[in-house]
Each structure stands twice: as C-alpha cells, then as structure tokens.
PDB file of C-alpha atoms in Angstrom:
ATOM      1  CA  MET A   7     -39.702   4.158 -47.942  1.00 50.00           C
ATOM      2  CA  ARG A   8     -40.665   6.661 -50.460  1.00 52.00           C
ATOM      3  CA  ALA A   9     -42.549   6.013 -53.706  1.00 54.00           C
ATOM      4  CA  THR A  10     -39.470   6.702 -55.794  1.00 55.00           C
ATOM      5  CA  ALA A  11     -37.539   4.044 -53.959  1.00 53.00           C
ATOM      6  CA  LEU A  12     -40.248   1.451 -54.676  1.00 52.00           C
ATOM      7  CA  SER A  13     -40.352   2.194 -58.371  1.00 52.00           C
ATOM      8  CA  LYS A  14     -36.587   1.742 -58.704  1.00 56.00           C
ATOM      9  CA  THR A  15     -36.532  -1.668 -57.105  1.00 58.00           C
ATOM     10  CA  ARG A  16     -36.623  -4.808 -59.205  1.00 56.00           C
ATOM     11  CA  PRO A  17     -39.945  -6.591 -59.496  1.00 54.00           C
ATOM     12  CA  HIS A  18     -40.577  -9.437 -57.122  1.00 57.00           C
ATOM     13  CA  PHE A  19     -41.018 -11.850 -59.995  1.00 53.00           C
ATOM     14  CA  PRO A  20     -37.613 -13.559 -60.404  1.00 57.00           C
ATOM     15  CA  LEU A  21     -37.869 -14.241 -64.181  1.00 55.00           C
ATOM     16  CA  ARG A  22     -36.743 -11.979 -66.962  1.00 59.00           C
ATOM     17  CA  ARG A  23     -39.285  -9.856 -68.800  1.00 59.00           C
ATOM     18  CA  ALA A  24     -39.415 -12.046 -71.955  1.00 62.00           C
ATOM     19  CA  SER A  25     -40.007 -15.219 -70.007  1.00 69.00           C
ATOM     20  CA  ARG A  26     -42.688 -13.471 -67.911  1.00 66.00           C
ATOM     21  CA  LYS A  27     -44.534 -12.622 -71.147  1.00 70.00           C
ATOM     22  CA  LYS A  28     -44.251 -16.220 -72.282  1.00 71.00           C
ATOM     23  CA  LEU A  29     -45.610 -17.487 -69.002  1.00 68.00           C
ATOM     24  CA  PHE A  30     -48.426 -14.964 -69.098  1.00 70.00           C
ATOM     25  CA  ARG A  31     -49.375 -16.059 -72.627  1.00 69.00           C
ATOM     26  CA  TYR A  32     -49.199 -19.690 -71.568  1.00 69.00           C
ATOM     27  CA  PHE A  33     -51.545 -19.151 -68.618  1.00 67.00           C
ATOM     28  CA  VAL A  34     -53.948 -16.992 -70.599  1.00 67.00           C
ATOM     29  CA  LEU A  35     -54.127 -19.393 -73.530  1.00 64.00           C
ATOM     30  CA  ASN A  36     -54.570 -22.393 -71.280  1.00 66.00           C
ATOM     31  CA  PHE A  37     -57.268 -20.611 -69.305  1.00 64.00           C
ATOM     32  CA  PHE A  38     -59.245 -19.839 -72.456  1.00 61.00           C
ATOM     33  CA  HIS A  39     -58.565 -23.281 -73.864  1.00 61.00           C
ATOM     34  CA  PHE A  40     -59.902 -25.076 -70.798  1.00 60.00           C
ATOM     35  CA  THR A  41     -62.899 -22.771 -70.403  1.00 61.00           C
ATOM     36  CA  THR A  42     -63.905 -23.303 -74.033  1.00 60.00           C
ATOM     37  CA  LEU A  43     -63.508 -27.046 -73.624  1.00 55.00           C
ATOM     38  CA  ARG A  44     -65.776 -26.910 -70.596  1.00 56.00           C
ATOM     39  CA  LEU A  45     -68.323 -24.839 -72.542  1.00 56.00           C
ATOM     40  CA  LYS A  46     -68.147 -27.252 -75.457  1.00 56.00           C
ATOM     41  CA  ALA A  47     -68.678 -30.183 -73.095  1.00 53.00           C
ATOM     42  CA  LYS A  48     -71.762 -28.487 -71.644  1.00 54.00           C
ATOM     43  CA  ALA A  49     -73.046 -27.736 -75.132  1.00 54.00           C
ATOM     44  CA  ILE A  50     -72.611 -31.344 -76.191  1.00 54.00           C
ATOM     45  CA  ILE A  51     -74.493 -32.588 -73.165  1.00 55.00           C
ATOM     46  CA  THR A  52     -77.363 -30.108 -73.468  1.00 56.00           C
ATOM     47  CA  MET A  53     -77.805 -30.317 -77.244  1.00 57.00           C
ATOM     48  CA  ALA A  54     -80.853 -31.901 -78.797  1.00 62.00           C
ATOM     49  CA  PRO A  55     -80.381 -35.424 -80.120  1.00 64.00           C
ATOM     50  CA  ILE A  56     -79.107 -35.693 -83.658  1.00 67.00           C
ATOM     51  CA  THR A  57     -81.762 -36.853 -86.093  1.00 68.00           C
ATOM     52  CA  THR A  58     -81.187 -38.232 -89.536  1.00 64.00           C
ATOM     53  CA  LYS A  59     -82.363 -36.248 -92.519  1.00 62.00           C
ATOM     54  CA  LYS A  60     -85.455 -37.443 -94.299  1.00 62.00           C
ATOM     55  CA  ASN A  61     -84.960 -38.674 -97.808  1.00 62.00           C
ATOM     56  CA  ASN A  62     -86.310 -36.149-100.251  1.00 61.00           C
ATOM     57  CA  GLN A  63     -89.411 -37.423-101.938  1.00 83.00           C
ATOM     58  CA  THR A  64     -89.851 -37.059-105.645  1.00 91.00           C
ATOM     59  CA  LYS A  65     -91.344 -33.765-106.707  1.00 93.00           C
ATOM     60  CA  LYS A  66     -93.105 -33.422-110.037  1.00 95.00           C
ATOM     61  CA  LEU A  67     -93.470 -29.986-111.630  1.00 96.00           C
ATOM     62  CA  VAL A  68     -95.561 -29.577-114.775  1.00 97.00           C
ATOM     63  CA  VAL A  69     -95.399 -26.579-117.119  1.00 96.00           C
ATOM     64  CA  ASP A  70     -98.233 -26.275-119.647  1.00 96.00           C
ATOM     65  CA  THR A  71     -96.898 -24.610-122.798  1.00 95.00           C
ATOM     66  CA  SER A  72     -99.928 -25.211-125.037  1.00 94.00           C
ATOM     67  CA  ALA A  73    -101.005 -21.585-125.651  1.00 92.00           C
ATOM     68  CA  PRO A  74     -97.665 -20.194-126.923  1.00 93.00           C
ATOM     69  CA  THR A  75     -96.671 -23.344-128.850  1.00 93.00           C
ATOM     70  CA  GLU A  76     -99.958 -23.436-130.789  1.00 92.00           C
ATOM     71  CA  ASN A  77     -99.345 -19.877-131.970  1.00 90.00           C
ATOM     72  CA  GLY A  78     -95.788 -20.748-133.004  1.00 90.00           C
ATOM     73  CA  VAL A  79     -94.221 -18.161-130.697  1.00 91.00           C
ATOM     74  CA  PHE A  80     -92.673 -20.644-128.260  1.00 91.00           C
ATOM     75  CA  ASP A  81     -90.339 -23.550-129.088  1.00 92.00           C
ATOM     76  CA  GLN A  82     -90.819 -26.293-126.516  1.00 93.00           C
ATOM     77  CA  GLU A  83     -87.793 -28.372-127.549  1.00 94.00           C
ATOM     78  CA  SER A  84     -85.385 -25.473-127.072  1.00 95.00           C
ATOM     79  CA  TYR A  85     -87.022 -24.733-123.690  1.00 95.00           C
ATOM     80  CA  VAL A  86     -86.370 -28.317-122.532  1.00 95.00           C
ATOM     81  CA  LYS A  87     -82.789 -28.082-123.809  1.00 95.00           C
ATOM     82  CA  PHE A  88     -82.339 -24.759-121.968  1.00 95.00           C
ATOM     83  CA  LEU A  89     -83.610 -26.285-118.716  1.00 95.00           C
ATOM     84  CA  ASN A  90     -81.299 -29.299-119.071  1.00 94.00           C
ATOM     85  CA  GLU A  91     -78.287 -27.035-119.593  1.00 94.00           C
ATOM     86  CA  ASN A  92     -79.060 -24.451-116.901  1.00 94.00           C
ATOM     87  CA  ILE A  93     -80.584 -26.278-113.923  1.00 93.00           C
ATOM     88  CA  LYS A  94     -77.988 -26.284-111.164  1.00 92.00           C
ATOM     89  CA  VAL A  95     -77.466 -29.344-108.986  1.00 91.00           C
ATOM     90  CA  GLU A  96     -74.934 -28.870-106.174  1.00 87.00           C
ATOM     91  CA  GLY A  97     -73.910 -25.533-107.698  1.00 88.00           C
ATOM     92  CA  ILE A  98     -73.016 -26.910-111.130  1.00 89.00           C
ATOM     93  CA  PRO A  99     -75.261 -26.113-114.116  1.00 90.00           C
ATOM     94  CA  GLY A 100     -76.262 -29.094-116.243  1.00 88.00           C
ATOM     95  CA  ASN A 101     -75.239 -31.575-113.526  1.00 87.00           C
ATOM     96  CA  LEU A 102     -78.625 -33.325-113.482  1.00 88.00           C
ATOM     97  CA  GLY A 103     -77.581 -36.960-113.419  1.00 87.00           C
ATOM     98  CA  ASN A 104     -80.338 -39.192-112.044  1.00 90.00           C
ATOM     99  CA  LEU A 105     -81.529 -36.528-109.597  1.00 91.00           C
ATOM    100  CA  ILE A 106     -83.586 -34.376-111.988  1.00 93.00           C
ATOM    101  CA  SER A 107     -85.204 -35.300-115.281  1.00 94.00           C
ATOM    102  CA  VAL A 108     -86.784 -32.901-117.770  1.00 95.00           C
ATOM    103  CA  SER A 109     -89.079 -34.342-120.440  1.00 95.00           C
ATOM    104  CA  GLU A 110     -91.806 -33.372-122.894  1.00 95.00           C
ATOM    105  CA  GLU A 111     -95.282 -34.887-122.808  1.00 94.00           C
ATOM    106  CA  GLY A 112     -97.362 -33.371-125.573  1.00 92.00           C
ATOM    107  CA  ASN A 113     -97.729 -29.667-124.838  1.00 93.00           C
ATOM    108  CA  LYS A 114     -96.390 -30.063-121.319  1.00 96.00           C
ATOM    109  CA  VAL A 115     -92.889 -30.044-119.891  1.00 96.00           C
ATOM    110  CA  VAL A 116     -92.472 -32.337-116.881  1.00 96.00           C
ATOM    111  CA  ILE A 117     -89.665 -31.921-114.359  1.00 96.00           C
ATOM    112  CA  VAL A 118     -89.225 -34.783-111.877  1.00 96.00           C
ATOM    113  CA  SER A 119     -86.800 -34.103-109.036  1.00 94.00           C
ATOM    114  CA  THR A 120     -85.517 -36.167-106.128  1.00 93.00           C
ATOM    115  CA  THR A 121     -83.470 -33.256-104.710  1.00 90.00           C
ATOM    116  CA  LYS A 122     -84.368 -29.736-103.685  1.00 88.00           C
ATOM    117  CA  PHE A 123     -86.026 -28.016-106.621  1.00 89.00           C
ATOM    118  CA  SER A 124     -88.461 -25.179-106.060  1.00 92.00           C
ATOM    119  CA  GLY A 125     -91.120 -23.686-108.257  1.00 93.00           C
ATOM    120  CA  LYS A 126     -89.501 -20.282-107.802  1.00 95.00           C
ATOM    121  CA  TYR A 127     -86.298 -21.608-109.341  1.00 94.00           C
ATOM    122  CA  LEU A 128     -88.277 -22.986-112.286  1.00 95.00           C
ATOM    123  CA  LYS A 129     -89.993 -19.599-112.654  1.00 95.00           C
ATOM    124  CA  TYR A 130     -86.607 -17.861-112.598  1.00 96.00           C
ATOM    125  CA  LEU A 131     -85.197 -20.163-115.289  1.00 96.00           C
ATOM    126  CA  THR A 132     -88.314 -19.774-117.440  1.00 95.00           C
ATOM    127  CA  LYS A 133     -88.121 -15.991-117.219  1.00 95.00           C
ATOM    128  CA  ARG A 134     -84.466 -16.180-118.237  1.00 96.00           C
ATOM    129  CA  TYR A 135     -85.407 -18.304-121.244  1.00 96.00           C
ATOM    130  CA  LEU A 136     -88.200 -15.937-122.270  1.00 95.00           C
ATOM    131  CA  LYS A 137     -85.913 -12.907-121.937  1.00 95.00           C
ATOM    132  CA  LYS A 138     -83.163 -14.631-123.923  1.00 95.00           C
ATOM    133  CA  ASN A 139     -85.579 -15.332-126.788  1.00 94.00           C
ATOM    134  CA  GLN A 140     -87.130 -11.836-126.527  1.00 93.00           C
ATOM    135  CA  ILE A 141     -90.666 -13.077-125.859  1.00 92.00           C
ATOM    136  CA  ARG A 142     -90.854 -11.990-122.222  1.00 92.00           C
ATOM    137  CA  ASP A 143     -93.061  -9.023-123.221  1.00 92.00           C
ATOM    138  CA  TRP A 144     -95.840 -11.311-124.510  1.00 92.00           C
ATOM    139  CA  ILE A 145     -95.697 -14.453-122.352  1.00 93.00           C
ATOM    140  CA  ARG A 146     -95.859 -14.841-118.580  1.00 93.00           C
ATOM    141  CA  PHE A 147     -95.285 -17.743-116.211  1.00 94.00           C
ATOM    142  CA  VAL A 148     -98.397 -18.408-114.079  1.00 95.00           C
ATOM    143  CA  SER A 149     -98.994 -20.854-111.236  1.00 95.00           C
ATOM    144  CA  ILE A 150    -102.239 -22.801-111.710  1.00 95.00           C
ATOM    145  CA  LYS A 151    -102.058 -25.193-108.751  1.00 94.00           C
ATOM    146  CA  LYS A 152     -99.308 -26.389-106.501  1.00 93.00           C
ATOM    147  CA  ASN A 153     -96.521 -27.738-108.736  1.00 93.00           C
ATOM    148  CA  GLN A 154     -98.524 -26.946-111.899  1.00 96.00           C
ATOM    149  CA  TYR A 155     -97.626 -23.946-114.005  1.00 96.00           C
ATOM    150  CA  SER A 156     -98.663 -22.471-117.308  1.00 96.00           C
ATOM    151  CA  LEU A 157     -97.239 -20.135-119.917  1.00 94.00           C
ATOM    152  CA  GLN A 158     -99.920 -17.646-120.902  1.00 93.00           C
ATOM    153  CA  PHE A 159    -100.133 -14.564-123.039  1.00 92.00           C
ATOM    154  CA  TYR A 160    -100.682 -11.249-121.320  1.00 90.00           C
ATOM    155  CA  SER A 161    -104.330 -10.204-121.625  1.00 84.00           C
ATOM    156  CA  VAL A 162    -103.827  -7.132-123.837  1.00 72.00           C
ATOM    157  CA  ALA A 163    -107.298  -7.237-125.457  1.00 66.00           C
ATOM    158  CA  ASP A 164    -109.077  -6.655-122.127  1.00 61.00           C
ATOM    159  CA  GLU A 165    -106.943  -3.610-121.394  1.00 59.00           C
ATOM    160  CA  GLU A 166    -107.635  -2.132-124.853  1.00 61.00           C
ATOM    161  CA  GLU A 167    -111.405  -2.582-124.406  1.00 63.00           C
ATOM    162  CA  GLU A 168    -111.265  -0.851-121.018  1.00 62.00           C
ATOM    163  CA  ALA A 169    -109.294   2.031-122.519  1.00 62.00           C
ATOM    164  CA  ASP A 170    -111.877   2.407-125.356  1.00 63.00           C
ATOM    165  CA  GLU A 171    -114.772   2.501-122.874  1.00 66.00           C
ATOM    166  CA  GLU A 172    -113.211   5.390-120.958  1.00 60.00           C
TER     167      GLU A 172
END
C-alpha cells in the first residue's frame, strides 16, 4: 500500500471524533486527578506534625512624652485618642476591644497588647500623628530600651555650636 492509501482510510478507533475527544479528556483528567491525589497522600504522610499555636503573651509598650508635653508642644490626650482610633486589629482601625488598651500614666502612654503589636507599628502611628499636627520637624520617636520609647526634640543646639566653631 502506498502512503496516500493509508491516509484516506478511516482511523482504527471506532468512535466518532467528538466522542474520542471526550474520552481523551476523561482519561487525561482522571490521570491528573489520581496522580495529584497520590501526591497529596504522600504529602500528608510526610508532613511534620501539626502543633498548636502558642497563646500570645501580653506585651507592654511605654512611650515617654515628658519632654514635649512640658514645653506645651505636644498634647498627650489627643495622642491617646489618635492611637485608639487608628490602631488596626484584624485589619479594622479602632477595633481594639479587649485585645489592646491604650492609657495615660502621668507623662507616659502605656499600650498593653495581647495580640500582635510591634514597636515599628507604634513608631509608624506616632510619626503619622506628628505629621498630622505639623510637629514632625521638631520631635522624633526614639527607642530607649526594648518596648520603651521616648519622644525627644531634635538636638538643634549642638549642630549650631558645631557650625559656629567651623
């Protein structure tokens, strides 16, 4: 037989073209389905054991606002109000509930948290507050110790003395 005669003959598969496609899809999908199930079963067997999450311990952050409040530049009550309104818990601002508490103790603002609450987030919120009240150019947020922060004035006098000496 010649090649032209072979190409003109009907395929050996007895089904019509549409049903062949359906069967092909069926076999392909089932093949992938069963192989993924087998892979998932292996993954389940070889995975590390599931451990329970540790309960978050309470974290206490203290911000010392004595220097700016004594000069009358900084209003501590509005800062506490700003923190209460803008701290996000589970993506919702002001949703503190019993998880986070913000309070004043003299010239200090104390934040007690039982959920995730980082010092960087507190620094971010404080910078936002300072920028909103247009005092960011004079006051900076400084870390004193772990979980203890302070609002301090920029040391402009030292820079002026150095400039005069030169």
